[in-house]
Coordinates of C-alpha atoms and ligand atoms in Angstrom, one line a residue:
M20 CA 4.3 -14.4 -2.3
H21 CA 1.8 -15.8 -4.8
Q22 CA 3.4 -19.2 -4.6
I23 CA 3.6 -19.0 -0.8
L24 CA -0.2 -18.2 -0.6
M25 CA -1.0 -21.2 -2.8
S26 CA 0.4 -23.5 -0.1
V27 CA -1.1 -22.0 3.3
Q28 CA -4.2 -22.4 4.8
K29 CA -6.7 -19.4 4.5
P30 CA -4.7 -17.2 2.1
A31 CA -7.1 -14.4 2.4
R32 CA -5.7 -13.7 5.8
Y33 CA -2.8 -12.1 4.1
T34 CA -3.8 -10.3 0.9
G35 CA -5.6 -7.2 2.2
G36 CA -7.7 -5.4 -0.5
E37 CA -10.9 -5.8 1.6
Y38 CA -13.8 -3.4 1.1
N39 CA -13.4 0.0 3.0
Q40 CA -9.6 -0.6 3.5
V41 CA -7.6 2.6 3.4
V42 CA -4.9 3.2 1.0
K43 CA -3.0 6.4 0.4
D44 CA -0.3 8.0 -1.8
L45 CA 3.0 7.6 -0.1
N46 CA 4.0 10.9 -1.7
N47 CA 1.4 12.6 0.6
V48 CA 2.1 10.8 3.7
E49 CA 4.6 12.0 6.2
Q50 CA 4.5 9.2 8.8
R51 CA 3.7 5.3 8.5
I52 CA 2.1 3.4 11.4
A53 CA 1.8 -0.4 11.4
L54 CA -0.9 -1.1 13.6
C55 CA -0.1 -4.8 14.8
F56 CA -2.6 -7.3 16.5
P57 CA -0.6 -10.1 18.1
D58 CA -3.0 -12.8 17.1
T59 CA -4.5 -14.0 13.7
Y60 CA -6.4 -12.0 11.2
E61 CA -9.8 -13.5 12.2
I62 CA -9.3 -12.4 15.9
G63 CA -7.6 -9.2 15.4
M64 CA -10.3 -7.9 12.6
S65 CA -13.1 -8.9 15.2
N66 CA -11.3 -6.2 17.8
L67 CA -13.2 -3.0 18.0
G68 CA -10.4 -1.2 19.5
M69 CA -8.1 -2.1 16.4
R70 CA -11.0 -0.7 14.0
I71 CA -11.2 2.5 16.0
L72 CA -7.5 3.2 16.3
Y73 CA -7.2 2.4 12.3
G74 CA -9.9 5.0 11.6
V75 CA -8.5 7.7 14.2
F76 CA -5.0 7.5 12.7
N77 CA -6.3 7.3 9.1
E78 CA -8.3 10.5 9.6
R79 CA -5.2 12.5 9.4
P80 CA -4.0 12.9 6.0
D81 CA -0.3 13.1 6.9
I82 CA -0.4 9.5 8.5
W83 CA -1.0 6.2 6.7
C84 CA -1.9 3.4 9.3
E85 CA -1.9 -0.2 8.0
R86 CA -2.9 -3.5 9.7
V87 CA -0.6 -6.3 10.6
F88 CA -1.6 -9.5 12.4
A89 CA 0.3 -12.7 13.1
P90 CA 0.6 -15.2 10.5
W91 CA -0.4 -18.6 11.2
R92 CA 2.3 -21.3 11.7
D93 CA 2.3 -22.6 8.2
M94 CA 2.5 -19.1 6.8
E95 CA 5.1 -18.0 9.4
Q96 CA 7.4 -21.0 8.2
Q97 CA 7.1 -20.1 4.6
M98 CA 7.9 -16.5 5.2
R99 CA 11.0 -17.5 7.3
E100 CA 12.1 -20.0 4.5
H101 CA 11.7 -17.6 1.8
G102 CA 13.4 -14.6 3.6
L103 CA 9.9 -12.7 3.3
P104 CA 9.7 -10.3 6.4
L105 CA 6.6 -9.2 8.2
F106 CA 4.3 -7.0 6.1
A107 CA 1.4 -4.6 6.1
L108 CA -1.7 -5.7 4.8
E109 CA -2.5 -2.6 2.7
S110 CA 0.8 -1.9 1.0
G111 CA 2.5 -5.2 1.4
D112 CA 5.6 -3.2 2.4
P113 CA 7.6 -4.5 5.3
I114 CA 6.9 -3.2 8.5
R115 CA 10.7 -2.5 9.4
E116 CA 10.4 0.3 7.0
F117 CA 7.8 1.9 8.9
D118 CA 8.2 5.0 11.5
V119 CA 6.1 3.5 14.2
I120 CA 5.2 -0.2 15.2
A121 CA 2.2 -0.1 17.5
F122 CA 0.8 -3.2 19.2
S123 CA -2.6 -3.4 20.6
L124 CA -2.2 -5.8 23.6
G125 CA -5.6 -7.2 25.2
Y126 CA -4.5 -10.5 27.0
E127 CA -1.3 -11.7 28.4
M128 CA -1.1 -14.7 26.3
A129 CA -0.2 -12.9 23.2
Y130 CA 3.3 -11.6 24.6
T131 CA 5.3 -14.3 23.0
T132 CA 3.5 -13.5 19.6
V133 CA 4.6 -10.0 20.0
L134 CA 8.2 -11.0 19.9
D135 CA 7.6 -13.4 17.1
M136 CA 6.3 -10.5 15.0
I137 CA 8.9 -8.2 15.9
D138 CA 11.5 -10.9 15.0
L139 CA 9.6 -11.7 11.8
A140 CA 9.9 -8.1 10.9
G141 CA 13.6 -8.3 10.8
L142 CA 14.2 -6.5 14.0
P143 CA 15.9 -7.5 17.3
V144 CA 13.2 -8.0 20.0
R145 CA 15.2 -6.3 22.9
V146 CA 15.1 -2.7 23.0
G147 CA 18.5 -2.2 23.8
D148 CA 19.6 -4.1 20.4
R149 CA 17.6 -1.9 18.3
T150 CA 19.0 1.3 16.8
D151 CA 17.6 5.0 16.1
E152 CA 16.9 4.0 12.4
M153 CA 14.7 1.2 13.2
P154 CA 11.1 1.8 14.0
L155 CA 9.6 3.0 17.3
I156 CA 7.9 0.0 19.1
C157 CA 4.8 1.0 21.2
A158 CA 2.1 -0.9 22.9
G159 CA -1.1 0.0 24.4
G160 CA -4.4 -1.9 25.7
T161 CA -5.7 -3.5 28.9
V162 CA -2.7 -5.6 30.0
C163 CA -0.6 -2.4 29.6
Y164 CA -2.0 -1.4 33.2
N165 CA 1.0 -3.8 34.2
P166 CA 3.4 -3.3 31.4
E167 CA 6.4 -4.6 33.4
P168 CA 6.7 -8.2 31.8
M169 CA 7.1 -6.5 28.5
T170 CA 9.4 -3.7 29.3
D171 CA 12.6 -5.6 27.6
F172 CA 10.9 -5.3 24.2
I173 CA 8.6 -2.2 24.2
D174 CA 10.2 1.5 23.9
L175 CA 7.0 3.0 25.2
F176 CA 3.7 2.2 26.5
F177 CA 0.2 4.1 26.1
I178 CA -1.8 3.9 29.3
G179 CA -5.4 4.5 28.9
E180 CA -7.7 4.9 25.8
G181 CA -5.5 5.2 22.7
E182 CA -7.9 7.6 20.9
E183 CA -6.6 10.2 23.4
V184 CA -2.8 9.9 23.7
D185 CA -1.3 8.0 20.6
L186 CA -1.3 10.8 18.2
E187 CA 0.3 13.2 20.7
V188 CA 3.3 11.0 20.9
F189 CA 3.3 10.2 17.0
D190 CA 3.5 14.1 16.4
L191 CA 6.2 14.5 18.8
Y192 CA 8.2 11.7 17.3
R193 CA 7.9 13.1 14.1
K194 CA 9.1 16.4 15.2
C195 CA 12.1 14.7 17.1
R196 CA 13.2 12.8 14.0
R197 CA 12.9 15.7 11.9
A198 CA 15.1 17.8 14.2
G199 CA 17.6 14.9 14.0
M200 CA 17.2 13.7 17.8
T201 CA 17.8 10.3 18.9
K202 CA 15.2 7.9 20.1
A203 CA 16.3 8.2 23.6
A204 CA 15.9 12.0 23.7
F205 CA 12.5 11.7 22.1
L206 CA 11.5 9.2 24.9
K207 CA 12.5 11.7 27.5
L208 CA 10.2 14.1 26.1
A209 CA 7.5 11.5 25.5
A210 CA 7.6 10.7 29.1
G211 CA 6.3 14.2 29.8
I212 CA 3.0 13.4 27.8
P213 CA 0.3 12.4 30.1
G214 CA -0.5 8.7 29.9
V215 CA 2.8 7.6 28.5
Y216 CA 5.1 5.0 30.3
V217 CA 8.7 5.0 29.1
P218 CA 10.2 1.7 30.8
S219 CA 13.8 2.9 30.5
L220 CA 13.3 5.8 32.7
Y221 CA 12.5 3.7 35.6
H222 CA 14.7 1.3 37.7
V223 CA 13.4 -1.5 39.9
S224 CA 15.4 -3.1 43.0
Y225 CA 14.5 -6.4 44.8
D226 CA 15.0 -7.6 48.1
A227 CA 16.7 -11.0 49.1
A228 CA 13.1 -12.5 49.1
G229 CA 12.4 -11.5 45.4
A230 CA 9.9 -8.7 46.4
I231 CA 10.4 -5.3 45.0
S232 CA 12.0 -3.2 47.4
A233 CA 12.0 0.2 45.3
I234 CA 11.1 1.8 42.0
S235 CA 12.8 5.0 41.0
E236 CA 12.3 7.0 38.1
E237 CA 14.8 9.5 36.3
D238 CA 15.0 12.7 34.3
G239 CA 11.8 14.1 35.1
A240 CA 9.5 11.3 34.5
P241 CA 6.4 10.9 36.5
A242 CA 6.5 8.8 39.8
V243 CA 3.1 7.7 38.6
V244 CA 1.6 7.5 35.1
R245 CA -2.2 8.3 35.1
K246 CA -4.4 6.8 32.3
R247 CA -5.8 8.8 29.7
I248 CA -9.6 8.6 28.8
V249 CA -11.9 9.8 26.3
R250 CA -14.0 12.7 28.2
D251 CA -16.9 13.1 25.7
F252 CA -17.6 9.5 24.7
D253 CA -20.7 10.6 22.4
R254 CA -18.7 12.5 20.1
S255 CA -15.7 10.0 20.2
Y256 CA -14.8 8.5 16.9
F257 CA -16.7 5.8 15.5
P258 CA -15.5 3.7 12.6
V259 CA -18.8 4.1 10.0
R260 CA -16.6 2.8 7.1
T261 CA -15.8 -0.4 8.7
I262 CA -13.7 -2.9 6.8
V263 CA -15.4 -5.7 5.4
P264 CA -13.3 -8.7 5.6
S265 CA -12.8 -11.0 2.8
T266 CA -12.9 -14.1 4.7
E267 CA -14.6 -15.3 7.9
I268 CA -13.6 -13.7 11.1
V269 CA -14.7 -14.5 14.7
H270 CA -17.2 -11.3 15.3
D271 CA -18.3 -10.7 11.6
R272 CA -20.7 -7.8 12.2
V273 CA -21.1 -4.1 12.9
V274 CA -20.3 -3.6 16.7
L275 CA -21.8 -0.6 18.6
E276 CA -20.1 0.4 21.8
L277 CA -22.7 1.7 24.1
F278 CA -20.6 2.9 26.6
R279 CA -17.1 2.5 28.3
G280 CA -16.6 1.5 31.9
C281 CA -19.2 -0.3 34.3
I282 CA -21.2 0.8 37.3
R283 CA -21.1 -2.6 39.0
G284 CA -17.6 -3.1 40.7
C285 CA -17.3 -6.7 40.5
R286 CA -14.1 -7.2 42.5
F287 CA -12.4 -9.7 40.3
C288 CA -12.9 -7.7 37.0
Q289 CA -10.2 -5.8 35.7
A290 CA -12.0 -4.0 32.7
G291 CA -14.6 -2.7 35.3
Y292 CA -11.8 -1.0 37.2
V293 CA -9.4 0.1 34.6
Y294 CA -12.4 1.9 32.2
R295 CA -13.9 3.6 34.8
P296 CA -15.6 6.1 34.8
V297 CA -18.8 5.1 32.7
R298 CA -19.2 7.3 29.9
A299 CA -22.1 6.6 27.4
K300 CA -23.1 7.7 23.9
K301 CA -26.8 8.8 23.4
P302 CA -29.4 6.3 21.8
E303 CA -29.7 8.7 18.9
T304 CA -25.8 8.9 18.2
L305 CA -25.8 5.0 18.4
T306 CA -28.7 4.5 16.0
R307 CA -27.4 7.0 13.4
Q308 CA -23.9 5.5 13.7
G309 CA -25.4 1.8 13.8
I310 CA -27.4 2.4 10.5
A311 CA -24.7 4.2 8.8
A312 CA -22.1 1.5 9.5
L313 CA -24.5 -1.4 8.1
E314 CA -25.5 0.8 5.0
G315 CA -21.7 1.5 4.4
S316 CA -20.6 -2.3 5.0
G317 CA -23.5 -4.4 3.9
Y318 CA -23.3 -6.4 7.0
E319 CA -26.6 -8.3 7.9
E320 CA -25.9 -8.3 11.8
I321 CA -25.3 -5.5 14.5
T322 CA -24.5 -6.2 17.9
L323 CA -24.4 -4.0 21.0
S324 CA -21.2 -4.2 22.9
S325 CA -20.3 -3.1 26.4
L326 CA -19.1 -4.5 29.6
S327 CA -22.8 -4.8 30.8
T328 CA -25.3 -4.0 28.0
S329 CA -28.6 -4.1 30.1
D330 CA -27.1 -1.4 32.4
Y331 CA -27.4 1.0 29.5
K332 CA -30.2 3.5 30.1
G333 CA -31.2 4.2 26.7
L334 CA -31.3 0.5 25.4
F335 CA -35.1 0.4 24.8
P336 CA -35.1 3.5 22.6
L337 CA -31.9 2.4 21.1
C338 CA -33.5 -1.1 20.1
D339 CA -36.4 0.3 19.0
G340 CA -34.6 2.9 16.8
L341 CA -32.4 0.0 15.4
L342 CA -35.3 -2.3 14.9
D343 CA -37.1 0.2 12.8
W344 CA -34.4 0.1 10.4
C345 CA -33.2 -3.6 10.8
E346 CA -36.4 -5.5 10.4
P347 CA -37.4 -4.1 6.9
N348 CA -33.8 -4.6 5.9
H349 CA -33.6 -8.3 7.3
V350 CA -30.8 -7.0 9.6
S351 CA -30.5 -9.1 13.0
L352 CA -29.8 -7.5 16.1
S353 CA -27.9 -9.3 19.1
L354 CA -27.5 -8.4 22.7
P355 CA -24.5 -9.9 24.5
S356 CA -23.4 -9.4 28.0
L357 CA -26.7 -9.2 29.7
R358 CA -27.1 -9.3 33.4
A359 CA -29.4 -11.9 35.0
D360 CA -30.7 -9.3 37.3
N361 CA -32.4 -7.1 35.1
F362 CA -33.3 -9.0 32.1
S363 CA -37.0 -8.1 31.4
V364 CA -39.8 -9.0 29.2
D365 CA -39.6 -6.0 27.2
L366 CA -35.9 -6.4 26.3
M367 CA -36.8 -10.1 25.5
K368 CA -39.5 -9.2 23.2
R369 CA -37.4 -6.6 21.3
V370 CA -34.5 -8.8 20.5
Q371 CA -36.9 -11.7 19.8
K372 CA -38.5 -9.8 16.8
V373 CA -35.4 -10.6 15.0
R374 CA -33.6 -13.6 15.9
K375 CA -33.1 -15.9 18.8
S376 CA -29.8 -16.8 19.6
G377 CA -28.6 -18.6 22.6
L378 CA -28.5 -17.0 26.1
T379 CA -25.5 -16.6 28.2
F380 CA -25.6 -15.4 32.1
A381 CA -22.6 -15.2 34.3
P382 CA -23.6 -15.7 37.9
E383 CA -19.8 -16.4 38.6
A384 CA -20.5 -18.0 41.8
G385 CA -23.0 -20.5 43.2
T386 CA -24.0 -19.0 46.7
Q387 CA -25.0 -15.6 47.7
R388 CA -22.3 -15.7 50.1
L389 CA -19.7 -16.0 47.4
R390 CA -21.3 -13.6 45.2
D391 CA -21.3 -10.9 47.9
V392 CA -17.7 -11.4 48.2
I393 CA -17.1 -10.9 44.7
N394 CA -19.8 -8.0 44.6
K395 CA -21.5 -9.7 41.9
N396 CA -24.9 -8.2 42.9
V397 CA -27.2 -11.1 41.3
K398 CA -29.7 -12.8 43.3
E399 CA -30.7 -16.3 42.7
E400 CA -34.3 -15.5 42.2
D401 CA -33.4 -12.9 39.6
L402 CA -31.6 -15.6 37.8
L403 CA -34.2 -18.0 37.9
N404 CA -36.8 -15.0 37.0
S405 CA -34.8 -14.4 33.9
C406 CA -34.6 -18.1 33.0
R407 CA -38.4 -18.3 33.3
I408 CA -38.9 -15.3 30.9
A409 CA -36.5 -16.7 28.6
F410 CA -38.0 -20.2 28.7
E411 CA -41.7 -18.8 28.3
G412 CA -40.4 -16.7 25.2
G413 CA -39.2 -20.1 23.7
W414 CA -35.5 -19.9 24.3
N415 CA -33.8 -23.4 24.7
T416 CA -30.2 -22.8 24.8
L417 CA -28.6 -21.2 27.8
K418 CA -25.0 -20.9 29.0
L419 CA -24.0 -20.3 32.7
Y420 CA -20.5 -19.0 33.3
F421 CA -18.8 -19.5 36.7
M422 CA -15.4 -19.0 38.2
L423 CA -13.6 -21.5 40.5
G424 CA -10.8 -20.4 43.0
L425 CA -12.4 -17.3 43.9
P426 CA -11.2 -15.9 47.2
T427 CA -12.8 -17.5 50.3
E428 CA -14.5 -20.2 48.0
T429 CA -15.2 -23.6 50.0
D430 CA -16.6 -27.0 48.7
E431 CA -20.2 -25.8 49.6
D432 CA -19.7 -22.8 47.3
V433 CA -18.7 -25.4 44.4
I434 CA -21.6 -27.7 44.9
A435 CA -24.0 -24.8 45.0
I436 CA -23.1 -24.3 41.4
A437 CA -24.6 -27.7 40.4
E438 CA -27.6 -27.1 42.6
L439 CA -28.1 -23.7 40.9
A440 CA -27.9 -25.3 37.4
E441 CA -30.6 -27.8 38.6
K442 CA -32.6 -25.2 39.7
V443 CA -32.5 -23.7 36.2
L444 CA -33.3 -27.0 34.8
S445 CA -36.4 -27.5 37.1
T446 CA -37.6 -23.8 36.0
W447 CA -37.3 -24.9 32.4
K448 CA -39.3 -27.9 33.0
Q449 CA -42.2 -26.0 34.8
C450 CA -42.5 -23.1 32.3
A451 CA -40.8 -23.9 28.8
A452 CA -42.9 -23.0 25.8
Q453 CA -41.3 -25.5 23.6
K454 CA -40.4 -28.5 25.8
N455 CA -40.3 -30.8 22.9
R456 CA -37.0 -29.4 21.8
G457 CA -35.4 -30.0 25.0
L458 CA -33.1 -27.6 26.8
R459 CA -29.4 -27.2 26.1
L460 CA -27.9 -26.2 29.3
T461 CA -24.1 -25.6 29.6
V462 CA -22.3 -25.0 32.6
S463 CA -18.8 -23.5 32.2
T464 CA -16.1 -22.9 34.8
S465 CA -12.8 -21.1 34.7
L466 CA -10.0 -20.8 37.2
F467 CA -9.9 -17.3 38.8
V468 CA -6.9 -15.1 37.9
P469 CA -5.9 -12.3 40.3
K470 CA -5.6 -9.0 38.0
P471 CA -3.7 -5.8 38.8
H472 CA -5.7 -2.7 39.7
T473 CA -8.3 -4.8 41.2
P474 CA -9.4 -5.5 44.8
F475 CA -8.2 -8.9 44.3
Q476 CA -4.8 -7.9 43.0
W477 CA -3.2 -9.3 46.3
E478 CA -4.8 -12.7 46.3
G479 CA -3.1 -15.9 45.4
Q480 CA -4.4 -18.1 42.8
I481 CA -5.3 -21.8 43.8
T482 CA -3.0 -24.4 42.4
S483 CA -3.7 -26.4 39.3
E484 CA -4.2 -29.4 41.3
E485 CA -6.7 -27.8 43.6
Y486 CA -8.7 -26.5 40.8
L487 CA -8.8 -30.0 39.1
R488 CA -10.1 -31.4 42.5
R489 CA -12.8 -28.6 42.6
V490 CA -13.7 -29.3 38.8
S491 CA -14.2 -33.0 39.9
L492 CA -16.4 -32.3 42.8
L493 CA -18.5 -30.0 40.5
K494 CA -18.7 -32.6 37.8
S495 CA -19.8 -35.3 40.5
S496 CA -22.3 -33.0 41.8
L497 CA -23.9 -32.5 38.4
R498 CA -26.6 -35.1 38.3
S499 CA -28.8 -34.3 35.2
R500 CA -27.6 -35.7 31.8
A501 CA -29.1 -32.6 30.5
I502 CA -26.5 -30.2 31.8
V503 CA -23.2 -30.2 29.7
Y504 CA -20.1 -28.9 31.9
N505 CA -16.9 -27.6 30.2
W506 CA -14.1 -26.4 32.3
H507 CA -11.4 -24.2 31.1
E508 CA -7.9 -25.9 31.5
A509 CA -5.9 -24.7 34.6
E510 CA -2.4 -24.7 32.7
T511 CA -3.2 -21.3 30.5
S512 CA -4.8 -19.6 33.5
L513 CA -1.6 -20.5 35.8
I514 CA 0.5 -18.7 33.1
E515 CA -1.8 -16.0 32.6
A516 CA -1.5 -15.2 36.4
V517 CA 2.4 -15.4 36.3
L518 CA 2.4 -12.8 33.2
A519 CA -0.6 -10.6 34.6
R520 CA 1.3 -10.1 38.1
G521 CA 4.8 -10.4 36.7
D522 CA 7.5 -8.1 37.3
R523 CA 10.4 -7.0 34.7
R524 CA 12.2 -10.3 35.5
V525 CA 9.4 -12.2 33.7
G526 CA 10.5 -10.6 30.5
R527 CA 13.4 -13.1 30.4
V528 CA 10.8 -16.0 30.8
I529 CA 8.8 -14.6 27.9
E530 CA 12.0 -14.4 25.5
S531 CA 13.2 -17.9 26.7
A532 CA 9.7 -19.6 26.1
W533 CA 9.5 -17.8 22.7
R534 CA 13.1 -18.8 21.9
A535 CA 12.1 -22.2 22.6
G536 CA 9.1 -22.3 20.1
G537 CA 6.5 -20.3 21.8
G538 CA 4.3 -18.0 19.9
L539 CA 0.5 -18.0 19.4
D540 CA 0.3 -19.3 23.0
S541 CA -3.6 -18.0 23.2
W542 CA -4.1 -21.2 21.0
S543 CA -4.5 -24.4 22.8
E544 CA -2.6 -26.3 19.9
Y545 CA 0.6 -24.0 20.6
F546 CA 0.3 -23.7 24.0
S547 CA 3.0 -25.8 26.0
L548 CA 2.8 -25.4 30.0
D549 CA 6.3 -27.6 30.1
R550 CA 7.9 -24.8 27.7
W551 CA 6.8 -22.1 30.1
L552 CA 7.7 -23.9 33.2
S553 CA 11.2 -24.8 31.8
A554 CA 11.6 -21.0 30.8
M555 CA 10.9 -20.4 34.4
E556 CA 13.2 -22.6 35.8
E557 CA 16.1 -21.6 33.3
E558 CA 15.6 -18.1 34.6
G559 CA 15.6 -18.9 38.2
L560 CA 11.7 -17.7 38.7
D561 CA 9.1 -19.7 40.5
P562 CA 5.7 -19.5 39.0
R563 CA 4.1 -20.1 42.5
F564 CA 6.0 -16.7 43.7
Y565 CA 3.9 -14.9 40.9
A566 CA 0.6 -16.8 40.7
N567 CA -0.1 -18.6 43.8
R568 CA 1.3 -16.2 46.6
E569 CA -1.0 -13.9 48.4
I570 CA 0.9 -10.4 48.3
P571 CA 1.2 -8.8 51.6
E572 CA -0.7 -5.6 51.5
G573 CA 2.1 -3.2 52.4
Q574 CA 4.4 -4.5 49.6
I575 CA 5.5 -2.5 46.5
L576 CA 3.5 -4.0 43.4
P577 CA 5.1 -4.1 40.2
W578 CA 2.7 -1.8 38.4
N579 CA 2.9 0.7 41.2
M580 CA 4.0 3.2 38.7
I581 CA 0.9 3.2 36.6
T582 CA -2.8 4.4 37.9
A583 CA -6.3 3.7 36.5
G584 CA -7.6 6.7 38.6
V585 CA -9.0 4.4 41.5
T586 CA -6.9 4.9 44.6
A587 CA -4.8 1.9 46.2
D588 CA -6.8 2.7 49.3
Y589 CA -10.2 2.2 47.9
L590 CA -9.0 -1.2 46.4
L591 CA -7.6 -2.3 50.0
K592 CA -11.1 -1.2 51.3
E593 CA -12.8 -3.2 48.7
R594 CA -10.6 -6.3 49.4
H595 CA -11.6 -6.0 53.2
A596 CA -15.2 -5.7 52.5
A597 CA -15.0 -8.8 50.3
H598 CA -13.5 -10.9 53.2
E599 CA -16.2 -9.5 55.4
G600 CA -18.9 -10.5 52.8
V601 CA -20.0 -6.8 52.5
V602 CA -21.3 -5.6 49.3
T603 CA -20.7 -2.1 47.6
P604 CA -23.4 -0.4 46.0
D605 CA -23.2 0.5 42.2
C606 CA -22.3 3.7 41.0
R607 CA -25.8 4.9 40.1
K608 CA -27.1 4.0 43.6
K609 CA -24.4 5.7 45.6
C610 CA -21.0 7.0 44.8
T611 CA -18.4 5.2 47.2
D612 CA -15.5 7.5 46.2
C613 CA -13.2 5.5 44.5
G614 CA -11.0 8.1 43.5
I615 CA -12.0 8.6 39.9
R616 CA -14.3 11.7 40.6
H617 CA -10.9 13.4 41.9
S618 CA -8.8 12.2 39.1
Y619 CA -11.3 13.3 36.2
R620 CA -13.3 16.2 37.8
E621 CA -15.0 17.2 34.5
V622 CA -16.3 13.9 33.9
R623 CA -19.5 12.4 35.4
C624 CA -19.4 8.9 36.2
D625 CA -22.9 7.3 36.7
E626 CA -24.2 7.8 33.0
Ligands
LIG18 S1 -16.2 8.0 41.9 FE1 -18.0 7.1 42.7 S2 -19.4 6.9 41.0 FE2 -17.5 7.3 40.1 S3 -16.4 5.6 39.5 FE3 -15.9 5.9 41.6 S4 -17.4 4.9 42.8 FE4 -18.3 5.0 40.9

């Protein structure tokens, strides 16, 4: 190991031993969990979900949960050459000796990396090829709301928030193993736990056109698996003893999660739908937890995280409470995810006290018409007003995010993005406090990907060629040289759409792409569109069927056996409203009865 580490980039990714890591005496531990993140150390260690689950599992004295990340290619090659199997950071033990391997799956492009990690652990990638003596392999995370593309490889999926359901499953697994039961017998029992999806208990058939004709379940498995949620979020676990990485990571700071869910209902946003209802922590709870985490880690930065931070009702008292401690201790406070409509002078002043980082707004679309279609209730005057306040306050770096290819988008909508950016530039010229430094204005676009459990789940993605045409149109419409335009490549968005709306047959494609050298596909240096297209061709599947086709409204969707609590009728109603350009008020203004209140009666959803 020592020799290998001398020859790879960033060896600290693989050594463990960081401040606040959890090490236990194996004599006192009954179950070992390998918590795996299918991406590099820098990305995985920046993930708040990983830190929460690591803490929740390790709070139990009988469980030892360790971290596992995907090695970079140089390390993987060395490990394979030296016959060193994938190991956990805390103990250095091979994860194939653990009881449970649990993957955190946050994005589709990580699928091939999951296969790579299972293989590197020395285990067969397919469920059917693994024996009862091998670890149980499970997965949870946002993409598991359509688990179907990964059902060939994963024994069991957690649907919803892991703090709630995972330990129940682990406890049952331990009991079943102690009683000498087979994995199959355990899985049948586990399927009875709310929020657990066991794919081997469901059967899918297809019609001649390739669409799903039926999904059936066996052995008492539920026809529909409903997500689990943390009901009392204020009292939920927060990792105060946060691990301090010994090498640089992407988000190297204390992260405070203000609330789960979102009141807004942007029609393209999967997180906004699957994390409903909104559940918030009290400002005093967050202030206490934030200060404790800063004191316990020595971090010099704290950030506030949520889907829409400025919607947090207690934002001012929270910022004041944190700043009272942060300022004298020279700790900086940052606020990402600000909406352009309620960005206020007061808020600006509070952030300004410590540090001026760049600002990012995401109007998503250039015209009011299209913003109404997607239910992004941000008006142009709100955006320009927020910009004015920012420029007067001395900010001179601004990023604007948009999507191209949204349903009903026309060339007029594309050109309007350029016009809006020019208006932002004129606003800066009129009122910037520091004109001598110039404005750094960046416009970024990405290609719309239709996501399951959203009102746009039926919409087709525009083709890559059409996306590039719209990129060129926007590029030529942006006349000022002061505006920098970045666009996200279409290739990854196409494959993301295939995987997001994929059915069980797509599992074969993932395996073929991985066998052909795939892995770390979320990294542009390793992603290969040709490899994915060849894999699809090999398996006789057409990417257009999954990505570009508009799915007829009555058709069975691959993820029909999973619900996030929002009814299919509501999603359909929202889709129709989108096509009529009708906006839906946010949950604080009016409940439009999406189904959540009925599914989780004891939870208020307008906090
Ligand atoms: S039930 Fe009403 S308030 Fe709750 S999330 Fe749905 S629409 Fe919003």
